[in-house]
Amino acid sequence: MLWACLRLPSLAIDAVLRQRDESTKQQPFALIDGPPQRRVLAALNDAALALGLMPGQSLAAAQAICPSLHAEPIDPRHAERSRRLLAAWAYRFSPLVAIEPFDDAVLFEAEGSFNLFGPWLRFAGRLHAELDALGFQHHLVLAPNPHAAHALAAAHADLAVTTPDAQQRALSALPMQSAGLDPRAATRLQRMGLRSLGRLFELPRDALAKRFGPALLDRLDELRGTAPALLPMYRPPDRFEAQIELGFEVVRTEALLFPIRRLVGDLAAFLSARDGGVQRFELRFRHEDHAPTILQLGLLAPERDPQRLFDLVRQRLERLRLAAPTLEIELHARELPAFVPEAGGLFDPRQAQQLSWPQLRERLRARLGGDAVRQLQPLSDHRPERAFQQRREERRQPVIQTTSPRPTWLLPRPILLRDPSPRILAGPERIESGWWDNGDTRRDYYVVETSRGQRAWVFCAVGETGPFQLHGWFA
Amino acid sequence: MGRALRLDEVLSDPRIWRGKAANQTPDGLSTGHAALDAALPGNGWPRSALSEILLPADGIGELRLLLPALGELSRQGGNVVLIDPPYTPFPLAWQAQGLELAKLQIVDSSGRDSLWSAEQCLRAGACAAVLLWPRQVDDRALRRLQVAAESGQSIGFVCRDARHAEQSSPVALRLRLHVRPSEIEVLKCRGAAPPTQRIPFADGRH
């Protein structure tokens, strides 16, 4: 087994900044922690680091150096949420994903997936590209032992060791501070002149246990893989919930599109990990003093393509009126049915930008309403009003034969035929039915030609010849 | 001019018009009415284009004119989309005239978005034929639909009142129905001069 460790050196800041637009990322930005009297910088973006700010500095000092520094209180839930998202993402590549007991990393078994995703070089290239697109800075290390991979990822941004010997050599070169040892023990060892982990491996075990206690030995065994690695495995949740705090009030719906694209992209990443689709989901827009605006979105068939989902949201959003400025957006998807990808022909003659009928139907329904696209299904009833029904989804259509003339257009409701001298072409045809279901109908139907030359389907009460009620056109 | 120009470069200049190219009208879709087919340049409805049908009144024969072609398209598996039809299609009659009901889609846009819907359907390439009964349409909108039909390779039919016959229109084919006697007048057909004679539109039923 080879474990890939995805270590996120700036998880806290990435979790916040990936939800913001590009211009915010270029500005100095910091997350702050601590009591109100003494705020300290907890995490910084590259622009802030370049100005010489450092984690641990007090906010007052930092603002003296850089007055334009934008600071927000740190929320550990953001980082944890992002890590769970990444675990869901990693689940696409491997069934064995672990996020415990680490707090800044996601690990997954990669060797079993080489057949599918190609050798590590190509596989890693794909992982790097997707992580960059998701907006996370990361270190990616491959090693036979998960704990070793985690420790190596602290010092290496990109490394692959595939044999235990190579892993041992890489570990030996690891600086003492990066090895994930108990910090006090690491400092003591360093003061003893042991700069790298390799020197520690050479020391006699019983002497080490006497000086540092058994915890250090356990950690060394963990790193070398001599103790069995028992990792609790990640299981993807059955529903998807994500939210983005905007940090400022947004009035125009266009400005919401960027964070929504992120949310929908996260949903799509989650769905493809589950090999599922989404059929209905909702977006909640939270406001300061108002009840949240809720936008329900539904599709006829499960879908997981981020672009299609985003198109759907955008169509609906154009027509949405927000009651008040938005502070936070949430996306909830509870029903995640199985997803069957659309099978395209190998030699598909359609052009790339064109849509299939289901996509087109979704687009029409998104703008016009859920019942806007209908089909007709004939029923076996003589009464014209009940001879068919309109349906939303496609069904097999029965063929019902009729020998009597039937018009191609039917009026939704019969109206009086205003014509001085209709000429009767055919009829009468008596339709008498429905005494059993309160739809009692007794009519004599005629085909008439009006004075304007139209051919009409009209009826009158049984036994009479007029006045005629117009019920259809033979168009 | 310092260098020799190749002839095909010169000819590819958009300012040069070559008389013959436009005459190659592609084959149309048979209308199912032999006399009308014979009168039209492509021997049928122009494909990837918009056709306009002008009617003096409702129920005059527009469906009799269209249904043979629509039935053929639906039997080949193409979707036939009606956008805001003025009445409800009576399925028994449509079925009896050869239309596959499974392929008949009715879009109800409440009149507001019928042009938007028509453009989407024409452009998507997922519909074989799109029928439209616009309440208000000008030639800019028709031109837009015409372009959408070209890019989506769909056939569009616009049914309008005959009083619009005098307006110019960018569509590929314009027909006007007459009653008493029942005749079709070709007002415009791309690729040829419209026939001067009206075409008898025999009523085969009843």
XYZ file of C-alpha atoms in Angstrom:
681
model
C 0.000 0.000 0.000
C 1.166 3.498 -0.788
C -0.383 6.394 1.060
C -0.762 9.825 -0.404
C -0.736 12.577 2.168
C -2.318 15.839 1.270
C -1.083 18.352 3.796
C -2.584 21.811 3.857
C -0.109 24.319 5.263
C -2.484 27.288 5.041
C -5.807 25.555 5.441
C -7.397 28.176 7.680
C -6.676 31.034 5.316
C -7.457 29.074 2.148
C -10.793 27.989 3.564
C -11.795 31.625 3.858
C -10.109 33.123 0.815
C -11.256 30.524 -1.700
C -14.744 31.875 -1.234
C -13.683 35.393 -2.081
C -12.959 36.866 -5.464
C -9.497 37.384 -6.912
C -9.019 40.966 -5.810
C -9.452 40.085 -2.122
C -6.716 37.462 -2.438
C -4.200 40.041 -3.646
C -4.794 42.296 -0.619
C -3.038 41.626 2.693
C -5.419 39.494 4.702
C -5.176 37.914 8.149
C -7.196 35.736 10.438
C -6.987 36.816 14.054
C -7.408 34.957 17.306
C -7.311 35.577 21.032
C -9.291 37.717 23.504
C -10.518 41.172 22.339
C -7.881 42.947 24.436
C -5.048 41.100 22.795
C -5.754 40.044 19.227
C -2.945 38.144 17.543
C -2.501 37.114 13.960
C -3.264 33.433 13.528
C -2.921 32.995 9.792
C -1.849 35.211 6.915
C -2.050 35.174 3.164
C 0.970 35.565 0.882
C 0.434 39.286 0.370
C 0.538 39.846 4.149
C 3.592 37.611 4.598
C 5.397 39.528 1.885
C 4.933 42.703 3.922
C 6.804 41.107 6.809
C 3.853 40.248 9.007
C 4.134 37.043 10.988
C 1.745 34.718 12.774
C 1.760 35.452 16.505
C 2.165 39.174 16.012
C -0.380 41.360 17.755
C -3.033 42.932 15.577
C -2.084 46.448 16.701
C 1.528 45.924 15.642
C 0.448 44.443 12.326
C -1.849 47.360 11.594
C 0.964 49.742 12.362
C 3.074 48.017 9.712
C 0.270 47.675 7.201
C -2.750 49.954 7.705
C -4.642 48.330 4.813
C -4.545 44.885 6.439
C -7.934 43.236 6.334
C -8.478 41.064 9.412
C -11.259 38.675 10.338
C -11.712 36.485 13.397
C -10.695 32.884 12.822
C -13.358 30.214 12.846
C -11.985 26.676 13.210
C -15.210 25.282 11.738
C -14.276 26.710 8.336
C -11.058 24.751 8.212
C -12.730 21.573 9.385
C -15.476 21.954 6.786
C -12.902 22.413 4.058
C -11.019 19.356 5.223
C -14.223 17.285 5.071
C -14.848 18.594 1.601
C -11.367 17.504 0.587
C -11.967 14.094 2.126
C -15.109 13.771 -0.007
C -13.086 14.873 -2.984
C -10.318 12.321 -2.223
C -12.943 9.605 -1.941
C -13.216 9.762 -5.725
C -9.670 8.507 -6.021
C -9.575 5.874 -3.335
C -11.928 3.954 -1.063
C -9.485 4.341 1.868
C -9.477 7.938 3.041
C -8.419 9.060 6.517
C -8.708 12.455 8.134
C -8.216 11.350 11.740
C -6.028 11.627 13.775
C -4.492 14.423 11.670
C -5.771 17.957 11.849
C -4.205 19.562 8.821
C -4.131 16.748 6.308
C -6.124 14.237 4.316
C -4.617 10.827 3.580
C -5.681 8.237 1.086
C -4.381 4.962 -0.234
C -3.219 5.617 -3.775
C -1.504 2.484 -5.075
C -4.772 0.667 -5.682
C -5.887 3.461 -7.969
C -2.821 3.521 -10.224
C -4.535 1.247 -12.732
C -7.329 3.723 -13.069
C -5.531 7.046 -12.887
C -2.150 6.109 -14.296
C 1.257 6.046 -12.635
C 1.900 8.426 -9.745
C 3.450 11.177 -11.857
C 0.335 11.534 -13.978
C -1.987 10.862 -11.034
C -0.249 13.530 -8.959
C -0.460 15.999 -11.839
C -4.206 15.547 -11.891
C -4.441 15.920 -8.098
C -2.382 19.118 -8.175
C -4.524 20.567 -10.951
C -7.798 19.787 -9.182
C -6.567 21.115 -5.845
C -5.414 24.321 -7.464
C -8.834 24.662 -9.036
C -10.448 24.091 -5.658
C -8.237 26.816 -4.244
C -6.075 25.009 -1.681
C -2.332 25.330 -1.240
C -1.053 21.869 -0.557
C 1.857 19.484 -0.098
C 1.477 16.080 -1.674
C 3.665 13.177 -0.529
C 3.479 9.509 -1.354
C 4.954 6.968 1.077
C 4.334 3.370 2.128
C 3.384 4.370 5.672
C 0.650 6.944 6.319
C 2.346 8.506 9.364
C 5.630 8.774 7.503
C 3.828 10.391 4.583
C 2.273 12.901 6.956
C 5.596 13.743 8.583
C 7.393 14.022 5.228
C 4.670 16.308 3.890
C 5.601 18.851 6.556
C 8.973 19.372 4.912
C 8.383 18.414 1.277
C 5.885 19.968 -1.106
C 6.058 17.191 -3.633
C 7.721 13.856 -2.910
C 7.146 10.222 -3.748
C 8.958 7.387 -1.944
C 7.717 3.994 -2.949
C 9.943 1.532 -1.049
C 10.453 1.170 2.707
C 14.203 1.815 2.249
C 13.638 5.072 0.418
C 11.092 6.036 3.032
C 13.626 5.324 5.772
C 16.240 7.492 4.046
C 13.780 10.340 3.567
C 12.708 10.130 7.201
C 16.320 10.106 8.397
C 16.933 13.393 6.643
C 13.871 15.011 8.207
C 14.623 17.890 10.617
C 13.715 17.120 14.224
C 11.129 19.923 14.420
C 9.169 18.638 11.448
C 8.834 15.051 12.593
C 5.638 15.562 14.527
C 7.235 14.585 17.851
C 6.096 16.010 21.150
C 7.357 19.634 20.865
C 9.107 19.582 24.228
C 10.859 16.347 23.402
C 11.830 17.702 19.993
C 13.359 20.824 21.550
C 15.265 18.780 24.095
C 16.567 16.437 21.404
C 17.681 19.369 19.326
C 19.512 20.865 22.271
C 21.242 17.531 22.667
C 22.631 18.065 19.157
C 20.300 15.710 17.333
C 19.299 17.762 14.293
C 17.650 15.110 12.157
C 15.450 12.149 12.731
C 18.113 9.785 11.389
C 20.324 10.457 14.415
C 17.421 9.576 16.673
C 16.846 6.247 14.924
C 20.464 5.301 15.692
C 20.096 5.729 19.451
C 19.447 2.656 21.659
C 15.723 2.256 22.339
C 15.860 1.446 26.054
C 17.954 4.550 26.778
C 15.497 6.706 24.831
C 12.570 5.206 26.710
C 14.275 6.026 30.005
C 14.881 9.637 29.090
C 11.740 10.498 27.100
C 9.139 7.946 28.082
C 7.438 5.347 25.870
C 5.441 7.932 23.860
C 8.496 8.903 21.842
C 9.284 5.284 20.993
C 5.691 4.728 19.934
C 5.927 7.725 17.640
C 9.164 6.425 16.103
C 7.584 3.021 15.525
C 4.624 4.740 13.953
C 6.866 6.642 11.568
C 8.887 3.604 10.589
C 5.799 1.519 10.204
C 6.909 -1.204 12.589
C 3.724 -0.705 14.602
C 0.536 -1.430 12.657
C -1.153 1.758 11.459
C -4.767 1.748 12.545
C -6.516 4.654 10.917
C -10.232 5.291 11.276
C -11.530 5.506 7.736
C -13.584 8.355 6.412
C -17.169 7.647 5.313
C -18.861 10.195 3.094
C -22.028 11.690 4.533
C -25.437 11.105 2.972
C -26.261 14.743 2.450
C -24.473 17.840 1.370
C -24.521 21.108 3.234
C -22.220 24.007 2.656
C -22.291 27.679 3.420
C -20.352 30.760 2.533
C -20.267 33.812 4.714
C -19.879 36.809 2.511
C -18.322 39.077 5.136
C -20.166 42.066 3.696
C -23.684 42.800 2.547
C -24.490 41.915 -1.039
C -27.439 43.593 -2.673
C -27.158 42.639 -6.322
C -27.744 39.030 -7.293
C -24.952 39.172 -9.895
C -22.449 39.617 -7.095
C -23.676 36.354 -5.584
C -22.758 34.363 -8.667
C -19.110 33.895 -7.735
C -19.701 32.374 -4.293
C -22.558 30.305 -5.699
C -20.293 28.930 -8.396
C -17.981 27.779 -5.581
C -20.842 26.154 -3.717
C -22.117 24.378 -6.789
C -18.592 23.302 -7.683
C -18.169 21.850 -4.181
C -21.483 20.059 -4.533
C -20.404 18.580 -7.861
C -17.062 17.430 -6.385
C -18.940 15.814 -3.526
C -21.419 14.160 -5.872
C -18.854 12.640 -8.151
C -17.116 11.168 -5.102
C -20.373 9.506 -4.124
C -21.095 8.582 -7.733
C -24.440 10.208 -7.153
C -26.451 13.023 -8.600
C -28.683 15.689 -7.193
C -32.320 16.031 -8.086
C -33.430 18.806 -5.801
C -31.494 21.210 -3.663
C -32.053 24.570 -2.141
C -30.123 27.759 -1.720
C -30.769 29.851 1.354
C -29.824 33.481 1.416
C -29.503 34.780 4.960
C -30.255 38.411 5.682
C -29.719 40.587 8.707
C -33.262 41.252 9.879
C -35.376 39.272 7.471
C -36.307 35.637 7.265
C -33.960 33.888 4.825
C -34.876 33.823 1.152
C -35.098 30.223 0.025
C -34.612 29.207 -3.567
C -35.724 25.664 -4.308
C -34.265 24.026 -7.362
C -35.511 20.808 -8.843
C -34.584 18.739 -11.847
C -36.471 16.014 -13.629
C -33.445 13.742 -13.707
C -30.415 13.606 -11.389
C -27.533 15.741 -12.526
C -23.994 16.407 -11.315
C -22.260 18.415 -13.976
C -21.152 21.661 -12.259
C -21.706 23.790 -15.360
C -25.261 22.553 -15.880
C -26.125 22.970 -12.219
C -24.663 26.441 -12.215
C -26.575 27.370 -15.387
C -29.749 26.250 -13.703
C -29.044 28.351 -10.627
C -28.110 31.368 -12.700
C -31.333 31.209 -14.701
C -33.362 31.131 -11.521
C -31.264 33.754 -9.799
C -31.861 36.279 -12.561
C -35.508 36.275 -11.625
C -35.087 36.198 -7.874
C -35.873 39.238 -5.765
C -33.933 39.364 -2.536
C -35.792 40.937 0.360
C -32.662 42.395 1.927
C -28.874 42.393 1.486
C -27.404 38.925 1.772
C -24.871 38.004 4.424
C -24.546 34.275 3.961
C -25.439 31.682 1.360
C -26.156 28.064 2.210
C -26.596 25.155 -0.102
C -28.496 22.123 1.147
C -28.954 18.937 -0.831
C -30.679 16.112 0.981
C -31.855 13.864 -1.827
C -28.876 12.455 -3.615
C -30.162 9.715 -5.898
C -28.011 7.471 -8.040
C -26.758 9.131 -11.159
C -26.684 7.498 -14.562
C -24.467 9.452 -16.916
C -25.967 10.264 -20.235
C -24.655 7.900 -22.876
C -23.497 9.794 -25.924
C -22.918 8.185 -29.271
C -19.318 7.577 -30.287
C -19.820 9.539 -33.478
C -22.132 12.130 -32.067
C -23.176 14.384 -34.908
C -24.325 17.182 -32.598
C -22.070 20.145 -32.184
C -20.296 20.799 -28.943
C -22.334 23.752 -27.726
C -25.628 22.074 -28.429
C -27.853 20.546 -25.816
C -29.657 17.278 -25.510
C -33.398 17.332 -25.058
C -33.253 16.670 -21.271
C -30.840 19.587 -20.819
C -33.010 21.847 -22.934
C -36.098 20.782 -20.999
C -34.392 21.610 -17.702
C -33.405 24.997 -19.022
C -36.959 25.756 -20.111
C -38.394 24.522 -16.826
C -35.894 26.567 -14.842
C -37.117 29.788 -16.411
C -40.750 29.075 -17.171
C -41.740 26.933 -14.212
C -41.942 23.240 -13.425
C -45.086 22.579 -15.468
C -44.101 24.551 -18.536
C -43.075 21.582 -20.664
C -45.817 19.017 -21.139
C -46.745 16.018 -23.154
C -50.111 14.674 -24.183
C -51.310 11.205 -23.376
C -54.515 9.946 -24.996
C -56.999 8.187 -22.748
C -59.748 5.834 -23.670
C -62.760 8.063 -23.194
C -65.237 9.415 -25.721
C -65.747 12.738 -24.032
C -63.296 15.137 -25.696
C -62.420 16.842 -22.414
C -61.347 13.514 -20.934
C -59.829 11.933 -24.015
C -56.317 12.898 -22.992
C -54.257 14.232 -20.143
C -51.238 16.457 -19.989
C -48.193 15.047 -18.267
C -44.865 16.370 -17.182
C -42.717 13.360 -17.814
C -42.457 11.063 -20.752
C -44.437 7.856 -20.843
C -45.131 5.249 -23.418
C -47.995 6.544 -25.514
C -50.873 4.168 -26.242
C -52.401 4.365 -29.695
C -56.154 4.812 -29.590
C -57.998 4.402 -32.853
C -60.982 6.435 -33.854
C -62.992 6.377 -37.039
C -65.074 9.480 -36.397
C -63.704 12.878 -37.433
C -61.749 14.543 -34.670
C -60.358 18.087 -34.848
C -56.663 18.841 -34.525
C -57.216 21.853 -32.257
C -59.443 21.604 -29.215
C -60.690 24.646 -27.369
C -59.964 24.435 -23.665
C -63.644 25.196 -23.002
C -66.503 25.243 -25.533
C -67.695 28.688 -26.571
C -70.744 29.826 -28.486
C -70.189 29.691 -32.257
C -70.890 33.190 -33.550
C -71.693 32.517 -37.144
C -74.917 33.404 -38.959
C -74.961 30.505 -41.404
C -72.736 27.531 -40.677
C -72.888 24.812 -43.292
C -73.108 21.292 -41.861
C -70.621 18.955 -43.483
C -70.975 15.878 -41.298
C -72.903 14.731 -38.297
C -74.518 14.358 -36.027
C -72.268 12.131 -33.965
C -73.719 11.555 -30.549
C -71.361 11.441 -27.584
C -73.172 10.304 -24.491
C -71.107 9.157 -21.589
C -69.975 9.719 -18.087
C -73.146 9.336 -15.999
C -71.091 7.370 -13.501
C -68.446 9.970 -12.655
C -70.432 13.237 -12.402
C -69.180 14.215 -15.839
C -72.444 13.432 -17.569
C -72.232 14.495 -21.220
C -74.941 14.220 -23.889
C -74.086 16.053 -27.060
C -74.572 15.851 -30.818
C -71.356 16.794 -32.618
C -71.263 18.207 -36.150
C -68.530 19.238 -38.531
C -69.494 22.617 -39.956
C -67.909 25.141 -42.265
C -68.161 28.701 -41.096
C -68.785 31.633 -43.365
C -65.062 32.498 -43.212
C -64.145 29.088 -44.549
C -62.967 27.591 -41.278
C -63.845 24.023 -40.525
C -65.192 23.705 -37.005
C -66.200 20.943 -34.641
C -69.355 22.050 -32.887
C -71.999 20.473 -30.727
C -75.490 21.203 -29.540
C -77.856 19.623 -27.085
C -79.247 16.245 -28.043
C -82.077 16.417 -30.568
C -81.623 20.093 -31.461
C -79.835 21.851 -34.332
C -78.456 24.967 -32.727
C -77.314 27.118 -31.184
C -73.903 25.518 -31.741
C -71.110 25.415 -29.222
C -67.664 25.606 -30.812
C -65.315 22.935 -29.457
C -62.498 22.541 -31.976
C -60.957 23.410 -35.318
C -60.038 21.093 -38.151
C -56.977 23.115 -38.839
C 0.334 45.277 -55.990
C 3.654 43.650 -55.342
C 2.859 39.973 -55.296
C 0.840 37.585 -57.334
C -2.517 36.656 -55.797
C -3.898 33.179 -55.973
C -7.263 32.947 -57.590
C -8.962 31.149 -54.707
C -7.726 33.800 -52.272
C -9.307 36.450 -54.417
C -12.526 34.519 -54.672
C -12.731 33.971 -50.919
C -12.986 37.719 -50.427
C -16.459 38.368 -49.078
C -16.867 41.354 -51.382
C -16.851 39.109 -54.414
C -20.206 37.630 -55.220
C -20.352 34.596 -57.443
C -23.647 34.161 -59.139
C -23.836 30.399 -59.041
C -23.234 29.611 -55.400
C -26.603 30.719 -54.107
C -28.507 28.560 -56.533
C -27.487 25.346 -54.880
C -30.495 25.053 -52.645
C -30.144 22.050 -50.342
C -32.831 19.438 -50.343
C -35.798 20.361 -48.235
C -38.111 18.232 -46.164
C -41.064 17.043 -48.215
C -44.238 18.839 -47.211
C -46.372 15.830 -48.093
C -48.305 17.899 -50.631
C -47.024 17.079 -54.114
C -48.056 20.325 -55.775
C -46.421 22.422 -53.072
C -43.231 20.354 -53.150
C -42.960 20.924 -56.876
C -43.280 24.681 -56.472
C -40.608 25.061 -53.756
C -36.913 25.384 -54.630
C -35.712 22.600 -52.327
C -38.737 20.428 -53.084
C -40.010 20.915 -49.570
C -39.668 22.865 -46.326
C -36.209 24.457 -46.105
C -34.086 22.692 -43.494
C -32.163 24.647 -40.818
C -34.334 27.641 -41.474
C -37.453 29.456 -40.459
C -40.705 29.265 -42.438
C -43.572 31.613 -41.923
C -47.207 30.707 -42.454
C -49.717 33.508 -42.713
C -53.287 32.654 -41.849
C -56.460 34.642 -42.431
C -58.166 32.963 -39.457
C -57.671 30.188 -36.947
C -58.402 26.644 -37.978
C -57.880 27.287 -41.657
C -55.530 24.458 -42.469
C -52.148 25.268 -40.958
C -51.944 21.876 -39.283
C -53.160 20.095 -42.424
C -50.253 21.799 -44.145
C -47.682 20.978 -41.475
C -48.668 17.623 -40.033
C -47.321 15.362 -42.846
C -43.829 16.840 -42.361
C -44.098 16.921 -38.557
C -45.267 13.293 -38.552
C -42.299 12.286 -40.664
C -39.864 14.093 -38.329
C -41.419 12.555 -35.215
C -41.295 9.061 -36.684
C -37.595 9.602 -37.361
C -37.201 10.297 -33.640
C -37.047 14.086 -33.682
C -38.807 16.215 -31.114
C -41.624 18.429 -32.332
C -42.039 21.378 -29.984
C -45.106 23.600 -29.896
C -44.528 26.900 -28.150
C -47.663 28.568 -26.817
C -50.091 26.920 -29.238
C -53.384 28.872 -29.492
C -55.452 25.782 -28.643
C -54.842 22.372 -27.155
C -53.708 19.785 -29.693
C -56.258 16.981 -29.727
C -54.020 13.917 -29.476
C -56.309 11.459 -31.276
C -56.349 13.563 -34.422
C -52.619 14.244 -34.349
C -51.931 10.559 -33.852
C -54.295 9.660 -36.691
C -52.266 11.911 -38.990
C -49.095 10.028 -38.267
C -47.522 11.989 -35.409
C -45.688 10.177 -32.627
C -47.178 11.681 -29.481
C -44.115 10.653 -27.472
C -42.153 13.185 -29.501
C -44.643 16.015 -29.186
C -43.588 18.557 -26.572
C -45.747 21.481 -25.575
C -44.065 24.486 -24.002
C -46.275 26.870 -22.111
C -44.472 30.143 -21.535
C -47.667 32.111 -20.792
C -46.823 34.259 -23.810
C -44.108 36.239 -22.051
C -41.137 34.140 -22.946
C -42.295 32.521 -26.143
C -39.572 34.105 -28.273
C -36.922 33.200 -25.716
C -38.226 29.629 -25.591
C -38.295 29.413 -29.377
C -34.733 30.612 -29.657
C -33.545 28.143 -27.018
C -35.331 25.257 -28.729
C -34.095 26.156 -32.193
C -30.525 26.735 -31.071
C -30.239 23.648 -28.903
C -30.247 21.238 -31.807
C -32.426 18.853 -29.793
C -35.639 19.665 -31.639
C -36.411 18.626 -35.187
C -39.176 21.175 -35.570
C -40.294 24.133 -33.485
C -43.729 25.704 -34.003
C -44.361 29.143 -32.696
C -47.444 31.335 -32.436
C -45.965 34.678 -31.408
C -48.217 37.451 -30.240
C -45.774 40.167 -31.110
C -42.798 39.676 -33.335
C -40.771 42.056 -35.456
C -38.265 41.307 -38.147
C -35.337 41.647 -35.754
C -36.750 38.864 -33.615
C -37.438 36.764 -36.699
C -33.892 37.264 -37.898
C -32.647 36.104 -34.521
C -34.793 33.003 -34.707
C -33.597 32.395 -38.256
C -29.976 32.445 -37.049
C -30.871 30.154 -34.150
C -32.503 27.692 -36.562
C -29.370 27.704 -38.699
C -27.001 27.077 -35.801
C -29.231 24.408 -34.251
C -30.138 22.809 -37.592
C -33.800 22.819 -36.678
C -36.823 23.711 -38.749
C -38.863 26.542 -37.355
C -42.446 27.382 -38.276
C -43.965 30.699 -37.315
C -47.744 30.985 -37.627
C -48.966 34.580 -37.869
C -52.005 36.471 -38.904
C -52.288 37.237 -42.609
C -52.358 40.966 -41.942
C -48.564 40.755 -41.445
C -48.153 39.738 -45.097
C -47.143 43.239 -46.161
C -44.275 43.454 -43.658
C -40.875 42.358 -44.851
C -39.568 39.251 -43.215
C -36.113 37.654 -43.066
C -37.395 34.044 -43.065
C -36.440 31.550 -45.754
C -39.972 30.743 -46.850
C -43.245 32.619 -46.528
C -46.565 31.008 -47.336
C -49.997 32.510 -47.175
C -53.107 30.400 -46.949
C -56.283 31.421 -48.721
C -59.760 30.053 -48.337
C -62.465 29.739 -50.954
C -60.888 28.444 -52.966
C -58.391 26.770 -50.675
C -54.986 27.791 -52.024
C -51.407 28.407 -50.960
C -49.601 31.514 -52.088
C -45.802 31.520 -51.917
C -44.787 35.055 -50.967
C -41.076 34.406 -50.682
C -38.792 31.451 -51.085
C -35.065 31.629 -50.707
C -33.128 30.341 -53.683
C -35.695 31.014 -56.398
C -38.305 33.496 -57.490
C -41.661 32.695 -55.891
C -44.114 31.039 -58.287
C -46.671 33.443 -59.674
C -49.540 31.002 -59.568
C -51.258 30.036 -56.375
C -51.067 26.363 -55.553
C -54.350 24.541 -55.002
C -54.513 23.153 -51.469
C -56.962 20.321 -51.844
C -58.838 19.182 -48.803
C -58.678 15.442 -48.856
C -60.940 14.844 -45.881
C -64.687 14.711 -45.436
